[in-house]
Coordinates of C-alpha atoms in Angstrom, one line a residue:
Chain P
X509 CA -11.6 -3.9 -9.2
X510 CA -8.0 -4.9 -8.7
X511 CA -5.5 -3.7 -11.4
X512 CA -3.7 -6.4 -13.3
X513 CA 0.1 -6.3 -13.2
X514 CA 2.5 -8.1 -15.7
X515 CA 4.8 -9.8 -15.6
X516 CA 4.4 -11.6 -12.2
X517 CA 8.1 -11.9 -11.9
X518 CA 11.3 -10.9 -13.7
X519 CA 15.0 -11.6 -13.2
X520 CA 17.6 -9.2 -14.5
X521 CA 21.3 -8.9 -14.4
X522 CA 22.7 -5.6 -13.1
X523 CA 22.6 -2.9 -15.8
X524 CA 19.7 -4.4 -17.7
X525 CA 16.3 -2.8 -18.3
X526 CA 12.8 -3.9 -17.3
X527 CA 9.2 -2.7 -17.8
X528 CA 6.4 -3.5 -15.5
X529 CA 2.8 -3.0 -16.7
X530 CA -0.4 -2.2 -14.8
X531 CA -3.9 -2.1 -16.4
X532 CA -7.3 -1.4 -15.1
X533 CA -10.8 -1.9 -16.5
X534 CA -12.1 1.2 -14.7
X535 CA -11.6 4.9 -15.2
X536 CA -8.7 6.1 -13.1
X537 CA -7.9 9.3 -11.2
X538 CA -4.2 8.4 -11.0
X539 CA -1.7 5.5 -10.8
X540 CA 0.7 5.1 -7.9
X541 CA 3.8 2.9 -7.8
X542 CA 5.4 1.3 -4.7
X543 CA 8.3 -0.9 -4.0
X544 CA 8.5 -3.4 -1.2
X545 CA 11.6 -5.1 -0.1
X546 CA 11.4 -8.5 1.6
X547 CA 10.1 -8.1 5.2
X548 CA 9.7 -4.4 4.9
X549 CA 6.8 -2.0 4.3
X550 CA 6.0 -0.7 0.8
X551 CA 7.7 2.6 -0.1
X552 CA 6.1 5.2 -2.3
X553 CA 8.0 5.6 -5.6
X554 CA 5.9 7.9 -7.8
X555 CA 2.4 9.0 -8.9
X556 CA 1.1 9.6 -12.4
X557 CA -1.8 12.0 -12.8
X558 CA -4.2 12.5 -15.6
X559 CA -2.7 15.0 -18.1
X560 CA 0.7 13.4 -17.9
X561 CA 2.1 15.0 -14.7
X562 CA 4.5 12.8 -12.9
X563 CA 5.7 13.2 -9.3
X564 CA 8.2 11.2 -7.4
X565 CA 11.4 9.2 -8.1
X566 CA 14.1 10.8 -10.3
X567 CA 15.8 7.6 -11.4
X568 CA 12.7 5.6 -12.3
X569 CA 10.3 6.7 -15.0
X570 CA 6.7 5.7 -15.8
X571 CA 4.0 6.5 -18.2
X572 CA 0.2 6.6 -17.9
X573 CA -2.1 6.0 -20.9
X574 CA -5.4 7.5 -19.8
X575 CA -7.4 6.2 -22.8
X576 CA -6.2 2.6 -22.2
X577 CA -6.2 2.9 -18.4
X578 CA -2.7 1.5 -18.4
X579 CA 0.6 2.5 -16.7
X580 CA 4.1 1.2 -17.3
X581 CA 7.1 1.5 -14.9
X582 CA 10.5 1.7 -16.6
X583 CA 13.6 0.5 -14.7
X584 CA 16.7 1.3 -16.7
X585 CA 20.3 0.3 -16.0
X586 CA 19.0 -1.7 -13.0
X587 CA 20.9 -1.7 -9.8
X588 CA 21.0 -4.4 -7.1
X589 CA 19.0 -2.1 -4.9
X590 CA 16.1 -2.2 -7.3
X591 CA 15.2 -5.7 -6.2
X592 CA 11.9 -6.1 -4.6
X593 CA 8.2 -6.4 -5.3
X594 CA 6.6 -3.6 -7.2
X595 CA 3.0 -2.7 -6.7
X596 CA 0.8 -0.4 -8.7
X597 CA -2.1 1.2 -7.1
X598 CA -5.0 2.7 -9.0
X599 CA -6.9 5.6 -7.4
X600 CA -10.6 5.9 -8.0
X601 CA -13.4 8.0 -6.5
X602 CA -15.4 5.8 -4.1
X603 CA -18.1 8.3 -3.5
X604 CA -18.2 12.0 -2.5
X605 CA -14.8 13.2 -1.5
X606 CA -13.5 9.7 -0.7
X607 CA -10.8 8.2 -2.9
X608 CA -9.6 4.6 -2.6
X609 CA -6.4 3.1 -3.7
X610 CA -6.5 -0.5 -5.0
X611 CA -3.3 -2.4 -5.4
X612 CA -2.3 -5.0 -7.9
X613 CA -0.8 -8.4 -6.9
X614 CA 2.7 -7.2 -7.5
X615 CA 5.7 -7.9 -9.7
X616 CA 8.7 -9.6 -8.1
X617 CA 11.9 -8.1 -9.6
X618 CA 15.2 -9.7 -8.9
X619 CA 18.5 -8.1 -9.9
X620 CA 21.5 -10.3 -9.9
X621 CA 25.2 -9.2 -10.1
Chain L
X1284 CA 8.5 15.8 8.4
X1285 CA 5.8 13.2 8.9
X1286 CA 6.4 9.8 10.6
X1287 CA 4.2 6.9 11.2
X1288 CA 4.6 4.4 14.0
X1289 CA 3.2 1.0 14.6
X1290 CA 3.5 -1.4 17.5
X1291 CA 4.2 -4.1 18.3
X1292 CA 6.6 -5.1 15.5
X1293 CA 5.9 -8.8 16.0
X1294 CA 3.2 -10.7 17.8
X1295 CA 2.4 -14.3 18.4
X1296 CA -1.1 -15.0 19.7
X1297 CA -3.2 -18.1 20.3
X1298 CA -6.5 -18.7 18.4
X1299 CA -9.3 -17.1 20.3
X1300 CA -7.3 -14.4 22.0
X1301 CA -8.0 -10.7 21.5
X1302 CA -5.9 -8.3 19.4
X1303 CA -5.0 -4.7 19.5
X1304 CA -2.6 -3.1 17.1
X1305 CA -1.9 0.6 17.3
X1306 CA -0.8 3.2 14.7
X1307 CA 0.1 6.8 15.2
X1308 CA 1.1 9.5 12.8
X1309 CA 3.2 12.6 13.6
X1310 CA 3.8 15.8 11.7
X1311 CA 0.4 16.1 9.9
X1312 CA -3.1 16.9 10.7
X1313 CA -6.4 15.3 9.7
X1314 CA -4.7 12.5 7.6
X1315 CA -6.6 9.7 6.0
X1316 CA -5.6 6.5 7.7
X1317 CA -5.6 2.9 6.4
X1318 CA -5.2 -0.7 7.7
X1319 CA -3.9 -3.3 5.2
X1320 CA -3.2 -7.0 5.6
X1321 CA -0.6 -8.8 3.6
X1322 CA -0.6 -12.6 3.7
X1323 CA 2.8 -14.3 3.0
X1324 CA 3.9 -13.7 -0.6
X1325 CA 0.6 -11.9 -1.4
X1326 CA -0.6 -8.5 -2.3
X1327 CA -2.1 -5.7 -0.1
X1328 CA -5.6 -6.1 1.1
X1329 CA -7.3 -3.0 2.3
X1330 CA -9.2 -3.7 5.6
X1331 CA -10.3 -0.3 6.9
X1332 CA -9.9 3.3 6.1
X1333 CA -10.8 6.5 8.0
X1334 CA -11.2 10.1 6.8
X1335 CA -11.6 11.5 10.3
X1336 CA -12.1 10.8 14.0
X1337 CA -14.8 8.2 14.5
X1338 CA -15.3 7.7 10.8
X1339 CA -14.4 4.1 9.8
X1340 CA -15.1 2.4 6.5
X1341 CA -14.8 -1.4 6.3
X1342 CA -13.7 -3.1 3.1
X1343 CA -13.9 -6.7 4.1
X1344 CA -16.4 -8.4 6.4
X1345 CA -14.4 -10.2 9.1
X1346 CA -13.8 -10.5 12.8
X1347 CA -11.7 -7.4 12.9
X1348 CA -12.7 -3.9 13.8
X1349 CA -11.0 -0.5 13.7
X1350 CA -11.3 2.7 15.7
X1351 CA -9.9 6.2 15.4
X1352 CA -10.2 7.8 18.9
X1353 CA -7.9 10.7 18.0
X1354 CA -7.0 12.5 14.8
X1355 CA -3.6 10.7 14.4
X1356 CA -4.3 7.4 16.1
X1357 CA -5.7 4.3 14.4
X1358 CA -6.4 1.0 16.2
X1359 CA -7.1 -2.4 14.8
X1360 CA -8.8 -4.9 17.1
X1361 CA -10.3 -8.3 17.3
X1362 CA -12.2 -10.0 20.1
X1363 CA -11.2 -13.5 19.0
X1364 CA -8.4 -14.3 16.6
X1365 CA -8.6 -16.9 13.9
X1366 CA -5.7 -18.8 12.2
X1367 CA -6.6 -17.0 9.0
X1368 CA -5.8 -13.6 10.7
X1369 CA -2.1 -14.3 10.5
X1370 CA -0.2 -11.9 8.3
X1371 CA 1.7 -8.6 8.0
X1372 CA -0.5 -5.7 9.1
X1373 CA 0.4 -2.3 7.7
X1374 CA -0.9 1.0 8.6
X1375 CA -0.7 3.9 6.1
X1376 CA -1.6 7.5 6.0
X1377 CA -2.3 10.0 3.2
X1378 CA -3.3 13.6 2.9
X1379 CA -7.1 14.2 3.1
X1380 CA -6.9 16.1 -0.2
X1381 CA -4.5 16.2 -3.1
X1382 CA -2.9 13.2 -4.7
X1383 CA -3.6 10.7 -1.9
X1384 CA -0.2 9.0 -2.1
X1385 CA 0.1 6.7 0.9
X1386 CA 3.0 6.3 3.3
X1387 CA 3.3 3.1 5.2
X1388 CA 4.3 2.3 8.7
X1389 CA 6.9 -0.4 9.5
X1390 CA 4.2 -3.1 10.0
X1391 CA 3.2 -5.7 12.6
X1392 CA 3.9 -9.3 11.8
X1393 CA 1.1 -11.4 13.4
X1394 CA 1.2 -15.1 13.8
X1395 CA -1.9 -16.8 15.2
X1396 CA -1.1 -20.3 16.6

């Protein structure tokens, strides 16, 4: 069950803020966020765990609402380097000790000067 | 520190030809390994994952196969490529326990002609 990301695309001017949302219809173990620049591999940004613990990037923040199975990524005072496609991944137990990460379709973020 | 290698970086193959893509991980033991495919402008589709040597789980029925002959080696193969196999192939690894954040290799861009 693929998580749903919104918006699909957003265009900002440098210094503006943006929020990217990720929601799932299934119970989640954790939510992961990745950024992919054009032609490159995705890069891990952060992970949000049940109970509110957050690990990863120190300049980008995120939240995880366990009851609603939703996560939001907050990009404040955006920089040109923030441009790229952002993917959320939702981790679920797929049986026994196997955990599977399912990615959303991505949000294309463009930051202009 | 851990590093993940993939080769080749780019590949152009005719329809019906075989395929072999290789992925190796350094600096960690007993990782979970993953193969993803990304069509142009699209999201990440999980193809195979492995939790140990010889243990392969297939996510999507297709003409591709995967093998894990060594702890830190993951191979993606096909006997006969289809046009629809074109895409950006990404290998990733995660710890076998813990938070399961994934780290991606540089990818192989495959064009089937």
